């Protein structure tokens, strides 16, 4: 006699519902480890946030765009880049800050940008409130945040900076 497995529609439907629910709310199989911080000299995270972002990535950004940064209209972008680089050179002591708030007019003109700034505020609240620095906040947060700060620094979203606006 052959053995057969009989599957009813109701058991298939409930299995599909359980699978769908699991996909909507995936749970890790293991506990999530603590975030990587950049506070330990000699680690990759420390090197990245205390040296590499400034001296390699932002330096290369400057070098590859040097003509633009030193051309008329880009003075504010260069000043912003240099200010960000100065923060990173003292990453252990410079406290994180929120992105510059938009005016009510800017918020109504660009609601997507306003939402993005609010999302960054939500991400940064625990670290800004705690007085965390570029090194003491989680590396993943600061790694992403530095590139968003670069956009702010060069005036990428600032229509009054015609040279660097959406550059």
PDB file of C-alpha atoms in Angstrom:
ATOM      1  CA  UNK A   1       0.000   0.000   0.000  1.00  0.00           C
ATOM      2  CA  UNK A   2       1.288   3.398  -0.822  1.00  0.00           C
ATOM      3  CA  UNK A   3       1.296   6.079   1.816  1.00  0.00           C
ATOM      4  CA  UNK A   4      -0.154   9.378   0.803  1.00  0.00           C
ATOM      5  CA  UNK A   5      -0.267  12.691   2.531  1.00  0.00           C
ATOM      6  CA  UNK A   6      -3.602  14.363   2.333  1.00  0.00           C
ATOM      7  CA  UNK A   7      -3.599  18.138   2.567  1.00  0.00           C
ATOM      8  CA  UNK A   8      -6.881  19.927   2.907  1.00  0.00           C
ATOM      9  CA  UNK A   9      -7.512  23.428   1.634  1.00  0.00           C
ATOM     10  CA  UNK A  10      -8.052  24.696   5.148  1.00  0.00           C
ATOM     11  CA  UNK A  11      -4.639  23.538   6.354  1.00  0.00           C
ATOM     12  CA  UNK A  12      -3.002  25.041   3.253  1.00  0.00           C
ATOM     13  CA  UNK A  13      -4.803  28.327   3.785  1.00  0.00           C
ATOM     14  CA  UNK A  14      -3.767  28.542   7.427  1.00  0.00           C
ATOM     15  CA  UNK A  15      -0.169  27.672   6.500  1.00  0.00           C
ATOM     16  CA  UNK A  16      -0.216  30.420   3.855  1.00  0.00           C
ATOM     17  CA  UNK A  17      -1.607  32.895   6.397  1.00  0.00           C
ATOM     18  CA  UNK A  18       1.089  31.971   8.916  1.00  0.00           C
ATOM     19  CA  UNK A  19       3.795  32.326   6.247  1.00  0.00           C
ATOM     20  CA  UNK A  20       2.389  35.694   5.179  1.00  0.00           C
ATOM     21  CA  UNK A  21       2.306  36.909   8.788  1.00  0.00           C
ATOM     22  CA  UNK A  22       5.894  35.756   9.336  1.00  0.00           C
ATOM     23  CA  UNK A  23       7.062  37.651   6.232  1.00  0.00           C
ATOM     24  CA  UNK A  24       5.292  40.808   7.367  1.00  0.00           C
ATOM     25  CA  UNK A  25       6.885  40.695  10.806  1.00  0.00           C
ATOM     26  CA  UNK A  26      10.141  38.804  10.447  1.00  0.00           C
ATOM     27  CA  UNK A  27      11.818  37.936  13.709  1.00  0.00           C
ATOM     28  CA  UNK A  28      15.520  37.262  14.064  1.00  0.00           C
ATOM     29  CA  UNK A  29      16.507  33.754  15.034  1.00  0.00           C
ATOM     30  CA  UNK A  30      19.138  35.112  17.415  1.00  0.00           C
ATOM     31  CA  UNK A  31      19.192  38.155  19.614  1.00  0.00           C
ATOM     32  CA  UNK A  32      20.487  41.271  17.932  1.00  0.00           C
ATOM     33  CA  UNK A  33      24.026  42.113  19.070  1.00  0.00           C
ATOM     34  CA  UNK A  34      24.835  45.520  20.525  1.00  0.00           C
ATOM     35  CA  UNK A  35      25.671  48.189  17.943  1.00  0.00           C
ATOM     36  CA  UNK A  36      29.251  48.687  16.864  1.00  0.00           C
ATOM     37  CA  UNK A  37      30.732  51.863  18.342  1.00  0.00           C
ATOM     38  CA  UNK A  38      33.802  53.729  17.130  1.00  0.00           C
ATOM     39  CA  UNK A  39      35.351  54.262  20.562  1.00  0.00           C
ATOM     40  CA  UNK A  40      38.070  51.597  20.548  1.00  0.00           C
ATOM     41  CA  UNK A  41      41.366  52.652  18.914  1.00  0.00           C
ATOM     42  CA  UNK A  42      42.695  50.064  16.506  1.00  0.00           C
ATOM     43  CA  UNK A  43      39.269  48.909  15.345  1.00  0.00           C
ATOM     44  CA  UNK A  44      37.938  49.382  11.857  1.00  0.00           C
ATOM     45  CA  UNK A  45      35.003  51.480  13.144  1.00  0.00           C
ATOM     46  CA  UNK A  46      37.326  53.792  15.088  1.00  0.00           C
ATOM     47  CA  UNK A  47      39.630  54.216  12.088  1.00  0.00           C
ATOM     48  CA  UNK A  48      36.674  54.906   9.812  1.00  0.00           C
ATOM     49  CA  UNK A  49      35.096  57.656  11.891  1.00  0.00           C
ATOM     50  CA  UNK A  50      38.243  59.192  13.391  1.00  0.00           C
ATOM     51  CA  UNK A  51      40.403  59.202  10.245  1.00  0.00           C
ATOM     52  CA  UNK A  52      39.207  57.550   7.050  1.00  0.00           C
ATOM     53  CA  UNK A  53      35.991  59.520   6.446  1.00  0.00           C
ATOM     54  CA  UNK A  54      37.878  62.823   6.683  1.00  0.00           C
ATOM     55  CA  UNK A  55      41.336  62.102   5.307  1.00  0.00           C
ATOM     56  CA  UNK A  56      40.348  59.671   2.574  1.00  0.00           C
ATOM     57  CA  UNK A  57      36.690  60.042   1.598  1.00  0.00           C
ATOM     58  CA  UNK A  58      36.096  63.766   2.118  1.00  0.00           C
ATOM     59  CA  UNK A  59      39.635  64.609   0.999  1.00  0.00           C
ATOM     60  CA  UNK A  60      39.070  62.672  -2.223  1.00  0.00           C
ATOM     61  CA  UNK A  61      35.697  64.400  -2.641  1.00  0.00           C
ATOM     62  CA  UNK A  62      37.490  67.737  -2.418  1.00  0.00           C
ATOM     63  CA  UNK A  63      40.316  66.703  -4.751  1.00  0.00           C
ATOM     64  CA  UNK A  64      37.984  65.326  -7.412  1.00  0.00           C
ATOM     65  CA  UNK A  65      35.862  68.502  -7.311  1.00  0.00           C
ATOM     66  CA  UNK A  66      38.607  71.006  -6.482  1.00  0.00           C
ATOM     67  CA  UNK A  67      37.929  73.247  -9.478  1.00  0.00           C
ATOM     68  CA  UNK A  68      34.261  73.514  -8.538  1.00  0.00           C
ATOM     69  CA  UNK A  69      34.938  74.064  -4.836  1.00  0.00           C
ATOM     70  CA  UNK A  70      37.325  76.905  -5.706  1.00  0.00           C
ATOM     71  CA  UNK A  71      35.115  78.552  -8.307  1.00  0.00           C
ATOM     72  CA  UNK A  72      32.791  81.538  -7.785  1.00  0.00           C
ATOM     73  CA  UNK A  73      29.543  80.586  -6.095  1.00  0.00           C
ATOM     74  CA  UNK A  74      30.970  77.591  -4.251  1.00  0.00           C
ATOM     75  CA  UNK A  75      32.488  79.499  -1.323  1.00  0.00           C
ATOM     76  CA  UNK A  76      29.691  78.433   1.010  1.00  0.00           C
ATOM     77  CA  UNK A  77      29.958  74.788  -0.111  1.00  0.00           C
ATOM     78  CA  UNK A  78      33.706  74.775   0.565  1.00  0.00           C
ATOM     79  CA  UNK A  79      33.176  76.443   3.942  1.00  0.00           C
ATOM     80  CA  UNK A  80      30.561  73.814   4.848  1.00  0.00           C
ATOM     81  CA  UNK A  81      32.798  70.947   3.725  1.00  0.00           C
ATOM     82  CA  UNK A  82      35.692  72.313   5.776  1.00  0.00           C
ATOM     83  CA  UNK A  83      33.459  72.748   8.846  1.00  0.00           C
ATOM     84  CA  UNK A  84      32.293  69.131   8.594  1.00  0.00           C
ATOM     85  CA  UNK A  85      35.879  67.955   8.179  1.00  0.00           C
ATOM     86  CA  UNK A  86      36.870  69.975  11.247  1.00  0.00           C
ATOM     87  CA  UNK A  87      34.167  68.202  13.281  1.00  0.00           C
ATOM     88  CA  UNK A  88      35.445  64.815  12.154  1.00  0.00           C
ATOM     89  CA  UNK A  89      39.042  65.701  13.039  1.00  0.00           C
ATOM     90  CA  UNK A  90      37.817  66.069  16.625  1.00  0.00           C
ATOM     91  CA  UNK A  91      35.269  63.245  16.372  1.00  0.00           C
ATOM     92  CA  UNK A  92      35.795  62.056  19.951  1.00  0.00           C
ATOM     93  CA  UNK A  93      34.724  65.433  21.348  1.00  0.00           C
ATOM     94  CA  UNK A  94      32.253  66.886  18.849  1.00  0.00           C
ATOM     95  CA  UNK A  95      28.704  66.092  19.859  1.00  0.00           C
ATOM     96  CA  UNK A  96      26.219  65.058  17.196  1.00  0.00           C
ATOM     97  CA  UNK A  97      23.565  67.586  16.281  1.00  0.00           C
ATOM     98  CA  UNK A  98      20.326  67.443  14.385  1.00  0.00           C
ATOM     99  CA  UNK A  99      20.094  68.553  10.784  1.00  0.00           C
ATOM    100  CA  UNK A 100      19.204  72.203  10.318  1.00  0.00           C
ATOM    101  CA  UNK A 101      15.452  72.676  10.629  1.00  0.00           C
ATOM    102  CA  UNK A 102      13.470  73.923   7.663  1.00  0.00           C
ATOM    103  CA  UNK A 103      11.347  77.036   7.815  1.00  0.00           C
ATOM    104  CA  UNK A 104       7.574  76.557   7.610  1.00  0.00           C
ATOM    105  CA  UNK A 105       7.710  77.834   4.032  1.00  0.00           C
ATOM    106  CA  UNK A 106      10.408  75.299   3.106  1.00  0.00           C
ATOM    107  CA  UNK A 107       8.419  72.503   4.766  1.00  0.00           C
ATOM    108  CA  UNK A 108       5.290  73.316   2.770  1.00  0.00           C
ATOM    109  CA  UNK A 109       7.290  73.715  -0.437  1.00  0.00           C
ATOM    110  CA  UNK A 110       9.145  70.404  -0.039  1.00  0.00           C
ATOM    111  CA  UNK A 111       7.222  67.979   2.203  1.00  0.00           C
ATOM    112  CA  UNK A 112       9.408  65.017   1.195  1.00  0.00           C
ATOM    113  CA  UNK A 113      12.508  66.820   2.395  1.00  0.00           C
ATOM    114  CA  UNK A 114      10.724  67.857   5.583  1.00  0.00           C
ATOM    115  CA  UNK A 115       9.776  64.214   6.185  1.00  0.00           C
ATOM    116  CA  UNK A 116      13.363  63.077   5.579  1.00  0.00           C
ATOM    117  CA  UNK A 117      14.703  65.631   8.081  1.00  0.00           C
ATOM    118  CA  UNK A 118      12.084  64.503  10.614  1.00  0.00           C
ATOM    119  CA  UNK A 119      13.137  60.878  10.068  1.00  0.00           C
ATOM    120  CA  UNK A 120      16.760  61.835  10.751  1.00  0.00           C
ATOM    121  CA  UNK A 121      15.590  63.664  13.884  1.00  0.00           C
ATOM    122  CA  UNK A 122      13.849  60.492  15.073  1.00  0.00           C
ATOM    123  CA  UNK A 123      16.976  58.427  14.404  1.00  0.00           C
ATOM    124  CA  UNK A 124      19.282  60.887  16.162  1.00  0.00           C
ATOM    125  CA  UNK A 125      17.173  61.830  19.209  1.00  0.00           C
ATOM    126  CA  UNK A 126      18.679  59.220  21.556  1.00  0.00           C
ATOM    127  CA  UNK A 127      22.243  60.099  20.584  1.00  0.00           C
ATOM    128  CA  UNK A 128      21.873  63.893  20.510  1.00  0.00           C
ATOM    129  CA  UNK A 129      19.975  63.785  23.831  1.00  0.00           C
ATOM    130  CA  UNK A 130      22.717  61.661  25.399  1.00  0.00           C
ATOM    131  CA  UNK A 131      25.450  64.000  24.148  1.00  0.00           C
ATOM    132  CA  UNK A 132      27.000  61.300  21.968  1.00  0.00           C
ATOM    133  CA  UNK A 133      29.871  62.162  19.671  1.00  0.00           C
ATOM    134  CA  UNK A 134      30.788  60.961  16.191  1.00  0.00           C
ATOM    135  CA  UNK A 135      32.583  58.093  17.948  1.00  0.00           C
ATOM    136  CA  UNK A 136      30.251  57.178  20.819  1.00  0.00           C
ATOM    137  CA  UNK A 137      27.058  56.892  18.762  1.00  0.00           C
ATOM    138  CA  UNK A 138      26.569  53.650  16.832  1.00  0.00           C
ATOM    139  CA  UNK A 139      28.919  53.444  13.874  1.00  0.00           C
ATOM    140  CA  UNK A 140      26.142  52.554  11.401  1.00  0.00           C
ATOM    141  CA  UNK A 141      24.230  55.700  12.344  1.00  0.00           C
ATOM    142  CA  UNK A 142      27.251  57.998  12.071  1.00  0.00           C
ATOM    143  CA  UNK A 143      28.479  56.383   8.850  1.00  0.00           C
ATOM    144  CA  UNK A 144      25.176  57.143   7.107  1.00  0.00           C
ATOM    145  CA  UNK A 145      24.741  60.473   8.862  1.00  0.00           C
ATOM    146  CA  UNK A 146      28.087  61.854   7.717  1.00  0.00           C
ATOM    147  CA  UNK A 147      26.977  61.603   4.084  1.00  0.00           C
ATOM    148  CA  UNK A 148      23.696  63.348   4.865  1.00  0.00           C
ATOM    149  CA  UNK A 149      25.637  66.038   6.695  1.00  0.00           C
ATOM    150  CA  UNK A 150      27.879  66.388   3.625  1.00  0.00           C
ATOM    151  CA  UNK A 151      24.805  67.153   1.535  1.00  0.00           C
ATOM    152  CA  UNK A 152      23.762  69.762   4.083  1.00  0.00           C
ATOM    153  CA  UNK A 153      27.295  71.178   4.263  1.00  0.00           C
ATOM    154  CA  UNK A 154      27.625  71.792   0.536  1.00  0.00           C
ATOM    155  CA  UNK A 155      24.135  73.269   0.257  1.00  0.00           C
ATOM    156  CA  UNK A 156      22.772  70.505  -1.942  1.00  0.00           C
ATOM    157  CA  UNK A 157      19.170  71.288  -0.934  1.00  0.00           C
ATOM    158  CA  UNK A 158      19.629  75.053  -0.491  1.00  0.00           C
ATOM    159  CA  UNK A 159      18.082  76.901  -3.439  1.00  0.00           C
ATOM    160  CA  UNK A 160      19.834  80.109  -2.357  1.00  0.00           C
ATOM    161  CA  UNK A 161      23.159  78.400  -3.162  1.00  0.00           C
ATOM    162  CA  UNK A 162      22.644  78.355  -6.919  1.00  0.00           C
ATOM    163  CA  UNK A 163      26.066  76.844  -7.670  1.00  0.00           C
ATOM    164  CA  UNK A 164      25.733  73.840  -5.366  1.00  0.00           C
ATOM    165  CA  UNK A 165      21.940  73.402  -5.325  1.00  0.00           C
ATOM    166  CA  UNK A 166      21.199  69.823  -6.484  1.00  0.00           C
ATOM    167  CA  UNK A 167      24.837  69.639  -7.688  1.00  0.00           C
TER     168      UNK A 167
END
